[in-house]
Coordinates of C-alpha atoms in Angstrom, one line a residue:
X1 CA 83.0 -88.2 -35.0
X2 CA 83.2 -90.0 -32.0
X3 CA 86.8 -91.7 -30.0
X4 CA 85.8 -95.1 -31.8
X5 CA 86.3 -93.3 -35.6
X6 CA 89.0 -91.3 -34.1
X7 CA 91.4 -93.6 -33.1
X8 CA 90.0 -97.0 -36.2
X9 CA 89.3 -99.4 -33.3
X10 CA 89.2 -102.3 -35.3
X11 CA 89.1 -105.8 -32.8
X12 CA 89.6 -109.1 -34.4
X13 CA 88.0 -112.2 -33.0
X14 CA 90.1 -115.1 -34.8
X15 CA 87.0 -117.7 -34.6
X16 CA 83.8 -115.1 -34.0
X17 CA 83.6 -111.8 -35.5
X18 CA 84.3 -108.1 -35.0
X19 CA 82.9 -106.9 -31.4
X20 CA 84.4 -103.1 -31.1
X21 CA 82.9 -102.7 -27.8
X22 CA 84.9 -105.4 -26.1
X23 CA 88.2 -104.5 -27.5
X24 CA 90.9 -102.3 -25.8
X25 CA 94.0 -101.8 -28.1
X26 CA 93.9 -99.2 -30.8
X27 CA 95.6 -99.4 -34.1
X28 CA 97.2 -96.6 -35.7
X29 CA 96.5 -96.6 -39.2
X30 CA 98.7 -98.8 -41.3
X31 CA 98.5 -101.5 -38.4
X32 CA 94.5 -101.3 -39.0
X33 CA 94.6 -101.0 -42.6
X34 CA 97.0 -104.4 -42.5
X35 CA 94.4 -106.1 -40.8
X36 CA 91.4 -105.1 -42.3
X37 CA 92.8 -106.3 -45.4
X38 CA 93.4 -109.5 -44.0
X39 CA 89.9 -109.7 -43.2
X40 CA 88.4 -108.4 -45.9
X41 CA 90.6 -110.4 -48.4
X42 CA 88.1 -113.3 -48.9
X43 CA 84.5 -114.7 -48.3
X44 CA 85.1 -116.1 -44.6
X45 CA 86.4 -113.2 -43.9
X46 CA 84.0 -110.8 -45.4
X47 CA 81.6 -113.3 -43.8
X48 CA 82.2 -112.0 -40.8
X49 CA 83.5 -108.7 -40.9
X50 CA 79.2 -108.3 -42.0
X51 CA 78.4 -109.9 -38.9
X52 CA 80.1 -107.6 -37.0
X53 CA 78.3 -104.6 -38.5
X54 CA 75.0 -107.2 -37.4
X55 CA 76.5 -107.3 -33.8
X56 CA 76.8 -103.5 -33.3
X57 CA 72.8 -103.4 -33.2
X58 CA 72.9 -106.4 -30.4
X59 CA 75.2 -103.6 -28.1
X60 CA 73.0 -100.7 -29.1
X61 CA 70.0 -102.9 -28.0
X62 CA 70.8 -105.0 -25.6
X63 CA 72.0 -102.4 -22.6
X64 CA 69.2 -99.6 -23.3
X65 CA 70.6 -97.4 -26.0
X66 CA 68.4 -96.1 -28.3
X67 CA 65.4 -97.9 -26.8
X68 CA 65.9 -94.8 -23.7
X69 CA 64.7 -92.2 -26.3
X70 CA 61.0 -93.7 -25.5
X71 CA 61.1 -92.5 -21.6
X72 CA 60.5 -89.6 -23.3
X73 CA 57.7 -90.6 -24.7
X74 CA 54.0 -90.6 -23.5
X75 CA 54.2 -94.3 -23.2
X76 CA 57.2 -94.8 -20.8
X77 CA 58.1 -94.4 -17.3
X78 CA 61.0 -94.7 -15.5
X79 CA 62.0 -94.9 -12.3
X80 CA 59.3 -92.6 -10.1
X81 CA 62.8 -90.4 -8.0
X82 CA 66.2 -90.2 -8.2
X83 CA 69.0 -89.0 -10.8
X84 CA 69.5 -92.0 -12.9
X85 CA 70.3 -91.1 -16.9
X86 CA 67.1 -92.7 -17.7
X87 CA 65.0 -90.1 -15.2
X88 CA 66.6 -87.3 -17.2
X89 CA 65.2 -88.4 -20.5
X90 CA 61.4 -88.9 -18.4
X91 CA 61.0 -85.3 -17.1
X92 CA 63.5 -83.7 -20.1
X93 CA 66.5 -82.7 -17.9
X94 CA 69.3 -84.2 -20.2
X95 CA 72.8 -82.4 -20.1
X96 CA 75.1 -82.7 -22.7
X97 CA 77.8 -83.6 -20.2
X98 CA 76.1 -87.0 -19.2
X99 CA 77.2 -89.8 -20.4
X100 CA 73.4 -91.3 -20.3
X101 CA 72.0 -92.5 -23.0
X102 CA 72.7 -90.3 -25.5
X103 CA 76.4 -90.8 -25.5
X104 CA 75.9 -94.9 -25.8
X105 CA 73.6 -94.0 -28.7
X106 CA 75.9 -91.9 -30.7
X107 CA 78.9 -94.2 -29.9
X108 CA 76.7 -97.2 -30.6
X109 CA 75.6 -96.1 -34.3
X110 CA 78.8 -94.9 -35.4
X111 CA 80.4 -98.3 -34.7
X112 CA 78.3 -100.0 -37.1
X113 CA 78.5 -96.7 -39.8
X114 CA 82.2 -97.5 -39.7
X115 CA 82.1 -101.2 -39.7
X116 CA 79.3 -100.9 -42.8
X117 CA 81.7 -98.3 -45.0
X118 CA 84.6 -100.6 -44.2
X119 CA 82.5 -103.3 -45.8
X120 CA 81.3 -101.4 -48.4
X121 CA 84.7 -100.3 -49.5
X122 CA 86.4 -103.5 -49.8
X123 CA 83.9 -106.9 -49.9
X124 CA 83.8 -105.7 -54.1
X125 CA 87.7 -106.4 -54.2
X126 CA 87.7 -109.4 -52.1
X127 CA 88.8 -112.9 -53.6
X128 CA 86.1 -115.2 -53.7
X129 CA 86.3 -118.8 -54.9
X130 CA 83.4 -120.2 -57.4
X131 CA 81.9 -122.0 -54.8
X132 CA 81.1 -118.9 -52.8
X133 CA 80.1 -116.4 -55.1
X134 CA 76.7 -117.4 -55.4
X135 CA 74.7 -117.8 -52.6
X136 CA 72.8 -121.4 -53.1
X137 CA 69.6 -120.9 -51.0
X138 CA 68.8 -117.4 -52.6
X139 CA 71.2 -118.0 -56.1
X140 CA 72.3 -114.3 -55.5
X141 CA 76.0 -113.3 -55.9
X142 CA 77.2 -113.1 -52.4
X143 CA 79.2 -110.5 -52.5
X144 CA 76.5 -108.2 -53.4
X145 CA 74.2 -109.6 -51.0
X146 CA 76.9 -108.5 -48.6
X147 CA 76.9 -105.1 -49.6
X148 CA 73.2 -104.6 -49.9
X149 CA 73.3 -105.6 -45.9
X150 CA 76.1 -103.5 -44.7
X151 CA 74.4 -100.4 -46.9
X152 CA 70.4 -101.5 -44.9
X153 CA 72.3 -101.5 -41.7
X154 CA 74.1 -98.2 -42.6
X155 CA 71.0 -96.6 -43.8
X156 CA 69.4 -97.5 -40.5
X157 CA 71.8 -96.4 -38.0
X158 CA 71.9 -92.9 -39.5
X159 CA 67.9 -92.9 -39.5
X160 CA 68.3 -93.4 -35.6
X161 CA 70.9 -90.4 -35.6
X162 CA 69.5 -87.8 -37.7
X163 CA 66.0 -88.4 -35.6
X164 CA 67.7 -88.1 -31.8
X165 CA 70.5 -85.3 -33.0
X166 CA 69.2 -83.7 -36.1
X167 CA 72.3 -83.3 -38.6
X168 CA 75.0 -85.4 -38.1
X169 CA 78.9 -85.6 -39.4
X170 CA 78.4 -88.2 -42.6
X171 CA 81.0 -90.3 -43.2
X172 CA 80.6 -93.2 -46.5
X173 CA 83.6 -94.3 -46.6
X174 CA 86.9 -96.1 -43.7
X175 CA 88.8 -93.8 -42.2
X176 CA 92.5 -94.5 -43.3
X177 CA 93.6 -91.0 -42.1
X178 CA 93.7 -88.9 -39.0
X179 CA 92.4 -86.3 -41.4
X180 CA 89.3 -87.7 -42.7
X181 CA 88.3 -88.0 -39.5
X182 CA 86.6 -84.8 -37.7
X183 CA 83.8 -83.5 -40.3
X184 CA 81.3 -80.7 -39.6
X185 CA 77.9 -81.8 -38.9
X186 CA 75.9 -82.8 -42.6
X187 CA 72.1 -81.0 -42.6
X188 CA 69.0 -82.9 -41.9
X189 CA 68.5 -83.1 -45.4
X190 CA 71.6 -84.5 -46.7
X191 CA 71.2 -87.2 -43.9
X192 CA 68.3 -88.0 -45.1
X193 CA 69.4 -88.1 -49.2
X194 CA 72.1 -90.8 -47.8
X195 CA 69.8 -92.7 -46.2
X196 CA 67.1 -93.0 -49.2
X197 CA 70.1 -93.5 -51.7
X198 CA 71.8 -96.6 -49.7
X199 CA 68.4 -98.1 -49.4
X200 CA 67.4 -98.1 -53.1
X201 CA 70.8 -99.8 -53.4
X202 CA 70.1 -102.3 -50.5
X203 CA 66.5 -103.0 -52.0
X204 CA 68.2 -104.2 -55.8
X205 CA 71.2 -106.1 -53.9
X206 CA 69.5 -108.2 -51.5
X207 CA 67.4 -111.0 -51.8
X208 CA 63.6 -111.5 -52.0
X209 CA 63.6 -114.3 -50.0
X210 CA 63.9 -114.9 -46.7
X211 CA 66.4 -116.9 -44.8
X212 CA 67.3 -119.5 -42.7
X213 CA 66.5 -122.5 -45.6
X214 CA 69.3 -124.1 -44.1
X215 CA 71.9 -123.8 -46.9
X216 CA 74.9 -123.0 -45.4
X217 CA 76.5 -120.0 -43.6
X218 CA 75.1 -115.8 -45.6
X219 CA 71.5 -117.5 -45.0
X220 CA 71.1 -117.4 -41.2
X221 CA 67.7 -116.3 -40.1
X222 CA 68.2 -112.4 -39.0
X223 CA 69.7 -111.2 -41.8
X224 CA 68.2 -108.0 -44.2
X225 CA 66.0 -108.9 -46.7
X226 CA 64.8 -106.8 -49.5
X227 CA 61.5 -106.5 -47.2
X228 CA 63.8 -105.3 -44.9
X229 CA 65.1 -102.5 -46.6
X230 CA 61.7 -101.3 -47.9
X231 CA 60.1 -101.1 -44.8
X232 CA 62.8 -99.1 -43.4
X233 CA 62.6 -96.9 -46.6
X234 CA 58.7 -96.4 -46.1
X235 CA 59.4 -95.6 -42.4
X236 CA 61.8 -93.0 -43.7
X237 CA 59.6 -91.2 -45.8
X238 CA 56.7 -91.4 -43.5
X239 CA 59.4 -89.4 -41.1
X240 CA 60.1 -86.9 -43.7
X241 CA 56.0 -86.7 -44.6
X242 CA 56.6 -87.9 -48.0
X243 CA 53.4 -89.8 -48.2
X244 CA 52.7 -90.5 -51.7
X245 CA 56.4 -92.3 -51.7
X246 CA 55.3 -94.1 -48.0
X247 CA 52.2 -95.4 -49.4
X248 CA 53.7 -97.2 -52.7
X249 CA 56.5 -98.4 -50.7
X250 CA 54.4 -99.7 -47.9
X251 CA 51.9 -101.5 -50.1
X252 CA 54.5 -103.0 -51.9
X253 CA 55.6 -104.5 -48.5
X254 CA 52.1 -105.6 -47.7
X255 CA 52.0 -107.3 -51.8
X256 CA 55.3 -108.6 -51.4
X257 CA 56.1 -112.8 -52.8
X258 CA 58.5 -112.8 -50.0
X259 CA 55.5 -115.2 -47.7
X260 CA 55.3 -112.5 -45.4
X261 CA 51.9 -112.1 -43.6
X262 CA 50.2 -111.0 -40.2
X263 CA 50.4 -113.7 -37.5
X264 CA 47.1 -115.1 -36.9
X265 CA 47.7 -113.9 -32.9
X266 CA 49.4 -110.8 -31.8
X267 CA 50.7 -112.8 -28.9
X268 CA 52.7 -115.0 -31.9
X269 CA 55.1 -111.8 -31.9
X270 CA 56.4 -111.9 -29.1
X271 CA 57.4 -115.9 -27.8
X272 CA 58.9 -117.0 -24.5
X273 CA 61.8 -118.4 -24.5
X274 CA 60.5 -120.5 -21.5
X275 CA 57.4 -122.3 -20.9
X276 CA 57.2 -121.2 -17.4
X277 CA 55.5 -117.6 -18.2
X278 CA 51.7 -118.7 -18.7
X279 CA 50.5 -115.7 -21.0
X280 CA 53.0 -115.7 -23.7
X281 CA 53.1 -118.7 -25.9
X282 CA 56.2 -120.4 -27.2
X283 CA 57.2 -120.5 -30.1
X284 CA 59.7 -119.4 -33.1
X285 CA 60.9 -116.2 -33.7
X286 CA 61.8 -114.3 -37.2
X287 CA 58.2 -115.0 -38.1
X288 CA 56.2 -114.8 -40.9
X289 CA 55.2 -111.0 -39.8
X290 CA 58.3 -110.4 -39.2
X291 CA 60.2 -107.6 -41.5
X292 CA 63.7 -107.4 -39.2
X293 CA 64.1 -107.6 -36.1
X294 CA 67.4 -107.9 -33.2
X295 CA 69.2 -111.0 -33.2
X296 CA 69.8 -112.0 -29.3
X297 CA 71.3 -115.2 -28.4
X298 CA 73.0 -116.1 -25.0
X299 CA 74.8 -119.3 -26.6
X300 CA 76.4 -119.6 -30.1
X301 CA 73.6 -120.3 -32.4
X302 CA 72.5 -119.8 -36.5
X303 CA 71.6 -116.3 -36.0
X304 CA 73.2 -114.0 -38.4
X305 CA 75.0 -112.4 -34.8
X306 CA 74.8 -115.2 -33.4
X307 CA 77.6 -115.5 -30.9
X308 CA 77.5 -115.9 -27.1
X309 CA 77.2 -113.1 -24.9
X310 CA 74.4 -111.5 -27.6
X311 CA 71.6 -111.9 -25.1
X312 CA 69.5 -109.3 -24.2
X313 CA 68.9 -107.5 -20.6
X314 CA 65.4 -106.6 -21.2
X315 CA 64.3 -108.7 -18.0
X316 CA 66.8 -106.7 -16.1
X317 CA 64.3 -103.5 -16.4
X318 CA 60.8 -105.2 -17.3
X319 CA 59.1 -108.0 -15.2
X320 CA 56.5 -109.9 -15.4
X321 CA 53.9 -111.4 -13.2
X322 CA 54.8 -112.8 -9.9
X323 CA 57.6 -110.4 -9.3
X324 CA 57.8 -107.6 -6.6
X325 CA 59.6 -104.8 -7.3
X326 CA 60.5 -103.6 -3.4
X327 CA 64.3 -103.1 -3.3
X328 CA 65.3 -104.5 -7.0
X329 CA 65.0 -100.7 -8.7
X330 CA 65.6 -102.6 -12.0
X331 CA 62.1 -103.9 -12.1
X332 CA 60.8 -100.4 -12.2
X333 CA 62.4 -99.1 -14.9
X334 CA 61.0 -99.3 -18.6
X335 CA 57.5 -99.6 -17.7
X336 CA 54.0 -98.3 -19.2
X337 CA 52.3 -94.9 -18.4
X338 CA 49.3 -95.4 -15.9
X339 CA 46.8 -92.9 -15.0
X340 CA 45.1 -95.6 -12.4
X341 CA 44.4 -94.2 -9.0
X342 CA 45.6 -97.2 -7.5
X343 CA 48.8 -96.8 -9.3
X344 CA 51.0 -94.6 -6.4
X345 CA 53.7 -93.3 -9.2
X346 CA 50.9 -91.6 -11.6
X347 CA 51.1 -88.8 -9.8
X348 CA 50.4 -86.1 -12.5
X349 CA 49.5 -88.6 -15.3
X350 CA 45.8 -87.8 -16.2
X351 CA 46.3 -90.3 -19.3
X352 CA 48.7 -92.7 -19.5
X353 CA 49.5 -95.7 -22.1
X354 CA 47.5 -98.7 -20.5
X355 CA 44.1 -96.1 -20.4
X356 CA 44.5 -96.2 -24.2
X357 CA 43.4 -99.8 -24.5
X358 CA 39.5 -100.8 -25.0
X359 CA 38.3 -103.2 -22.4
X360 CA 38.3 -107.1 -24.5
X361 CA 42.0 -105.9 -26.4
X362 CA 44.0 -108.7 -26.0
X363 CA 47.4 -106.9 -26.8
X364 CA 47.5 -105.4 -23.2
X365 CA 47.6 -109.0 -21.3
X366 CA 50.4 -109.9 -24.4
X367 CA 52.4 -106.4 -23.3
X368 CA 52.2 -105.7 -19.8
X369 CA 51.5 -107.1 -16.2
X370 CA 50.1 -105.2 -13.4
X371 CA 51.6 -107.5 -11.0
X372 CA 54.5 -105.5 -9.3
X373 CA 54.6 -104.9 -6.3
X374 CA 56.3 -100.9 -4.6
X375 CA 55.9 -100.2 -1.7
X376 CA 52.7 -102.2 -1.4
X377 CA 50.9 -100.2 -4.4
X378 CA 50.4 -102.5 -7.6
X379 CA 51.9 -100.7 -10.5
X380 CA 52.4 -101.9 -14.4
X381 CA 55.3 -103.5 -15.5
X382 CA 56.4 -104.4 -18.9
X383 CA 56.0 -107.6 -20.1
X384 CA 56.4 -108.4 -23.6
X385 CA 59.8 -109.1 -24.0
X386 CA 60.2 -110.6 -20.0
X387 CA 62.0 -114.0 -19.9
X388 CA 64.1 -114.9 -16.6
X389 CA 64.9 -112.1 -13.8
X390 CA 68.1 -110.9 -13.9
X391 CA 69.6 -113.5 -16.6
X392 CA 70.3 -112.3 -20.0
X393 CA 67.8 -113.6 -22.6
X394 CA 67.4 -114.9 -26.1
X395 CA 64.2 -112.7 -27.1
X396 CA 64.9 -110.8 -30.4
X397 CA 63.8 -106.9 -30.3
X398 CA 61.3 -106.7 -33.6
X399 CA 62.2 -103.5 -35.5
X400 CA 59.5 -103.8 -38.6
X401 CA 56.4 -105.8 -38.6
X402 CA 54.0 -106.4 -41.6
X403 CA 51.5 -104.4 -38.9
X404 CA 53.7 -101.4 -38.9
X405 CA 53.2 -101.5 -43.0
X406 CA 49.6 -101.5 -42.2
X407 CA 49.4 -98.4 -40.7
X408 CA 51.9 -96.9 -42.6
X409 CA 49.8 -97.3 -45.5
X410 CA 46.8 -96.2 -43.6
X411 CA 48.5 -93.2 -42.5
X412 CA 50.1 -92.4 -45.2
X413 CA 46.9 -92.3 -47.5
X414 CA 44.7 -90.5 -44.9
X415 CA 47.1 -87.6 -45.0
X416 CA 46.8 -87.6 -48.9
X417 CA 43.1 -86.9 -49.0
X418 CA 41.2 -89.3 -46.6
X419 CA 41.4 -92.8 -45.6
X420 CA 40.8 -95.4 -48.2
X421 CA 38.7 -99.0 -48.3
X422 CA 42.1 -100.7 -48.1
X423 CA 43.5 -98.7 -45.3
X424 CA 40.4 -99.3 -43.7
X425 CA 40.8 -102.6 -44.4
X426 CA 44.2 -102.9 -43.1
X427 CA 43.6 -101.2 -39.6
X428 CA 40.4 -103.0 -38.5
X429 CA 42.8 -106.4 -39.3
X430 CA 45.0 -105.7 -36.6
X431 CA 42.1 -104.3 -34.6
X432 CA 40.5 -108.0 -35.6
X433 CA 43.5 -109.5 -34.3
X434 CA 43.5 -107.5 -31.0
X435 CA 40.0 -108.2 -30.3
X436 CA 40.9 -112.5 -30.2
X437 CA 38.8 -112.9 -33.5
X438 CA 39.7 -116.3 -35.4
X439 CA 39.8 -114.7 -39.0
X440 CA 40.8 -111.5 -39.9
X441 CA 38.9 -110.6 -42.6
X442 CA 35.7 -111.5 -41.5
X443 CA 34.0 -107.6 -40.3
X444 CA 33.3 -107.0 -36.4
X445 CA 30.9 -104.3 -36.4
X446 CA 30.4 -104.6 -33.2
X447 CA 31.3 -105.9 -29.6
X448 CA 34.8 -105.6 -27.9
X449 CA 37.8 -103.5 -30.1
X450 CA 35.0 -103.4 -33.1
X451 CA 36.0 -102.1 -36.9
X452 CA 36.2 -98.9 -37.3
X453 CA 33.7 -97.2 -39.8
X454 CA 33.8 -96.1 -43.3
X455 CA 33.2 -92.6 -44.4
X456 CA 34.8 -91.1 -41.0
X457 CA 36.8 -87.7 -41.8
X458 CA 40.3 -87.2 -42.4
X459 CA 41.1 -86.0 -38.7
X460 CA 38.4 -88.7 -37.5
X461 CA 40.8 -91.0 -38.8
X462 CA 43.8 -89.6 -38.4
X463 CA 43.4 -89.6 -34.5
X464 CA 42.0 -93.5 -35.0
X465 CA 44.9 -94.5 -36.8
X466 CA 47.6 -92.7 -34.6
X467 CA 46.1 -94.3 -31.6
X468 CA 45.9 -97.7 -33.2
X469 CA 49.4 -97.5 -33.8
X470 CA 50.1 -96.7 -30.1
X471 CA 48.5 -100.2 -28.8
X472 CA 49.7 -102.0 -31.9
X473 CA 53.4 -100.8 -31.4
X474 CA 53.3 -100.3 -27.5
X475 CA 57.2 -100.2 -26.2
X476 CA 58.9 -101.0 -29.4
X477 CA 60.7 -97.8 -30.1
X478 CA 58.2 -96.2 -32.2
X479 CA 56.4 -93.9 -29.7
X480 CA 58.7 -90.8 -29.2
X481 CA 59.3 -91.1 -32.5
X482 CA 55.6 -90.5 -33.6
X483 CA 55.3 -87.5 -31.3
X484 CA 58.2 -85.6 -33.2
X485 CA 56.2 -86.5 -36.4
X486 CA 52.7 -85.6 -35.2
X487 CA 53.9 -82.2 -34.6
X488 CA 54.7 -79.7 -31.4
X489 CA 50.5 -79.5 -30.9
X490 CA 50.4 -83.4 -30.5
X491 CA 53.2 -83.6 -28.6
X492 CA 53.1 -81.0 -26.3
X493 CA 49.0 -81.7 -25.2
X494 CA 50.4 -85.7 -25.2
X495 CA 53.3 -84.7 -22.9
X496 CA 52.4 -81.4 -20.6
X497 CA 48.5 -81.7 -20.9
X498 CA 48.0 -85.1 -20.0
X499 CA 51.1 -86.0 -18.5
X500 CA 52.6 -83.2 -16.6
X501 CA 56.1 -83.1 -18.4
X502 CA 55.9 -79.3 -18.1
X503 CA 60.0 -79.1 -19.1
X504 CA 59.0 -80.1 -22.4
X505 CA 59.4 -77.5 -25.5
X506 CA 60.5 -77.5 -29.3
X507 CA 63.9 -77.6 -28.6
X508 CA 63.2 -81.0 -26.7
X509 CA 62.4 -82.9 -30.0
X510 CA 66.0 -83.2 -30.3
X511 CA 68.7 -84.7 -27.8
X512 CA 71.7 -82.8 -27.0
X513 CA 74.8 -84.3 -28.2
X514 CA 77.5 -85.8 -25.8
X515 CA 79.9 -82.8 -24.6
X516 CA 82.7 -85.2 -25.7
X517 CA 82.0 -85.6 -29.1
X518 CA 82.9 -81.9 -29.0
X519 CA 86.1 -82.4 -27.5
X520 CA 87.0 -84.9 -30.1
X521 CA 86.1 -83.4 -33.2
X522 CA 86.4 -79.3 -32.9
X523 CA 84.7 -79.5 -36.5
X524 CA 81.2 -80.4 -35.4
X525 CA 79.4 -76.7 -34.4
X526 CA 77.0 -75.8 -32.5
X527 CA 75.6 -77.7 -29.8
X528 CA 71.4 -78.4 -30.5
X529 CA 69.4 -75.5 -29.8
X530 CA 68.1 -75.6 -26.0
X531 CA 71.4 -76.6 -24.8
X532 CA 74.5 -75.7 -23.7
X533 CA 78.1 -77.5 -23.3

């Protein structure tokens, strides 16, 4: 598909793990194939040839990437002029002969698809000795545990494709060949079938229980779980509207013996990894609401990626309070939608993210700061996942949450007849939660973010429930995502009704695809519709 399958860059880091983006030389064929055996011939190796695939999401995470999609959203903004990549997803003026984000994205994903069939292929012939093959803190083998991880992290990257590009190429297995290499573009549909068929596979390999019990290296914190892999499959058949399938799935999150529960605080999501910022607490990550999340570390730590050089930029495009943004454009990048007179760059926004807060939700002091400073206007920055200005930080990006779970169950059942007492039930917790309340089962009929009420109709509480998600899941990658699945309607009053994004249509729902991906593989088609090369 791309120059990285093209040319089987495979990089070897004797003492770390597989990092294609930092590797030059390319291999021809039986060179690679040499290699990868050597790699792939036992269990440290296998080891960390899975890592690697882990490490792929750290560079597809860390430098923008996929998180750019969301400037198309209703929820982001980026910088307020210019021509910057990121300004072209914000007002829908992306060309396929960019480099922008949609090249890193495509690039990024099929990394870790090749690193994950490489896996696939070969961990089942690897040598392990009888100490290894079981894995002591979960007493799984390990070699299916590896498997079941490289098939959840395979599964996911082609969920990210087939939602920014439609149909992609589809490739299952390592390229040996130059001519298994260039493959026509696979249907929406057949993307998906992939997708649902390595995760039922994922969800009998890997384990129930969580990790990090501290025996030994396969049980790092950070690594799929079998929680994992259902909430990504009941996020994939939300996406393809399959409710019935969403709900079972999600609830059988939500019941799961894995110990996994909503954090008492929102604010637990999310900790600092320094006590100097005063409104985010610290504390531990991979918590017990966690489902999967991004593993960043700056130094070499017990993370399943954990090497140096993992951290994440975040803070180089989100600030928090005390910061002025005059002359560091960074700061302005990545930030909430405002339709706040005072705000100077809302020109145009009649409703923006931060309006869709009720006054006494704590979430908004958790995700965003109104403390930076253009041009002597105040304007909203993000701050959930701020650390240090311009250093590189040891926050982990959350992908699934037991909230998500929540309101994928709640959605899922309202579109199947009509919200239910345990959907209910399920929303007003997290609307508990937002409001400060010290248990959330006990009913808040009324005061600040207040339950909402039973026997409501099914577009009363589809509207609740879609906005709930909004605050719950502000800026974690979910938004844009959500408007392709609420419809063109949704969308288009979201984007050109309230926001002025008047080069938005249907064709927009999809992202063109890099003009060189074209070049390299004269099997691909036709460009997305809207577009031209």
């Amino acid at each position: 598909m791309n120059k990285y399958l093209k040319y089987n860059i495979v990089c070897l880091l004797g003492a770390s793990l597989i990092v294609g983006s930092g590797c030059k030389k390319i291999l021809e064929p039986d060179p690679k194939a040499l290699t990868v055996d050597v790699l792939y011939s036992d269990f440290n190796g296998s080891y960390l040839g899975v890592n690697g695939i882990y490490s792929g999401l750290t560079s597809v995470y860390r430098d923008g990437g996929i998180l750019d999609v969301d400037y198309a959203s209703d929820d982001v903004m980026g910088v307020p002029i210019g021509n910057s990549g990121y300004n072209q997803v914000d007002y829908f003026e992306m060309e396929p002969a960019g480099a922008g984000p949609m090249f890193g994205i495509m690039d990024g994903f099929y990394r870790i698809i090749y690193r994950a069939n490489v896996a696939i292929g070969r961990i089942p012939n690897a040598v392990f000795p009888a100490r290894d093959a079981t894995n002591q803190g979960t007493q799984r083998p390990f070699k299916e545990q590896f498997v079941g991880e490289a098939k959840f992290l395979r599964a996911f990257s082609y969920f990210q494709l087939v939602r920014v590009f439609g149909g992609v190429p589809i490739h299952t297995e390592e390229i040996k060949a130059s001519s298994e290499v260039n493959k026509p573009r696979a249907s929406v549909a057949e993307v998906y079938a992939l997708i649902e068929t390595d995760l039922a596979d994922a969800i009998e390999k890997l384990p129930a229980t969580g990790f990090g019990g501290g025996q030994g290296r396969g049980n790092e914190p950070g690594r799929a779980t079998k929680w994992s892999a259902m909430a990504l499959l009941a996020d994939v058949y939300l996406t393809q509207k399959k409710y019935d399938l969403a709900r079972t799935t999600a609830l059988a999150v939500i019941n799961n013996n894995g110990g996994k529960s909503l954090n008492p605080r929102y604010v637990d999501n999310f900790p600092a990894r320094t006590a100097a910022n005063p409104v985010v607490a610290v504390g531990p990550e991979n918590t017990q609401e966690s489902l999967f999340e991004i593993q960043f570390q700056t130094q070499a730590g017990s993370a399943a990626n954990g090497n140096v050089g993992t951290g994440n930029t975040f803070s180089g495009g989100m600030g928090p309070a005390g910061i002025t943004v005059d002359g560091r454009g960074g700061i302005q990048q990545y930030r909430p939608t405002d339709s706040d007179p005072g705000n100077s760059t809302s020109t145009g926004i009649f409703f923006g993210l931060l309006q869709a807060y009720e006054a006494g939700d704590v979430r908004v002091d958790v995700n965003f700061s109104r403390a930076g400073n253009l041009s002597g206007a105040v304007i909203p920055l993000t701050h959930k996942y701020y650390e240090n200005r311009n250093a590189a930080g040891n926050g982990n990006f959350p992908i699934y949450r037991m909230a998500e779970m929540y309101l994928i169950y709640a959605e899922a059942v309202n579109e199947l007849g009509v919200l239910d007492a345990a959907g209910l039930e399920y929303v007003n917790r997290l609307r508990r939660r937002a409001a400060g309340a010290t248990s959330l089962t006990a009913a808040r009929p009324t005061g600040p973010v207040a339950d909402f009420a039973a026997g409501q109709s099914q577009a009363v509480y589809r509207e609740l429930i879609r906005n709930e998600r909004r605050r719950e899941l502000a800026m974690e990658n979910k938004r844009w995502f959500d408007l392709i699945r609420y419809g063109f309607d949704y969308a288009k009053d979201a984007l050109v009704t309230k926001q002025s994004r008047t080069n938005f249509n249907e064709n927009k729902f999809l992202f063109p695809i890099p003009r060189i991906e074209f070049t390299n593989n004269p099997n691909l088609g036709a460009q997305n519709p809207g577009y031209t090369n």
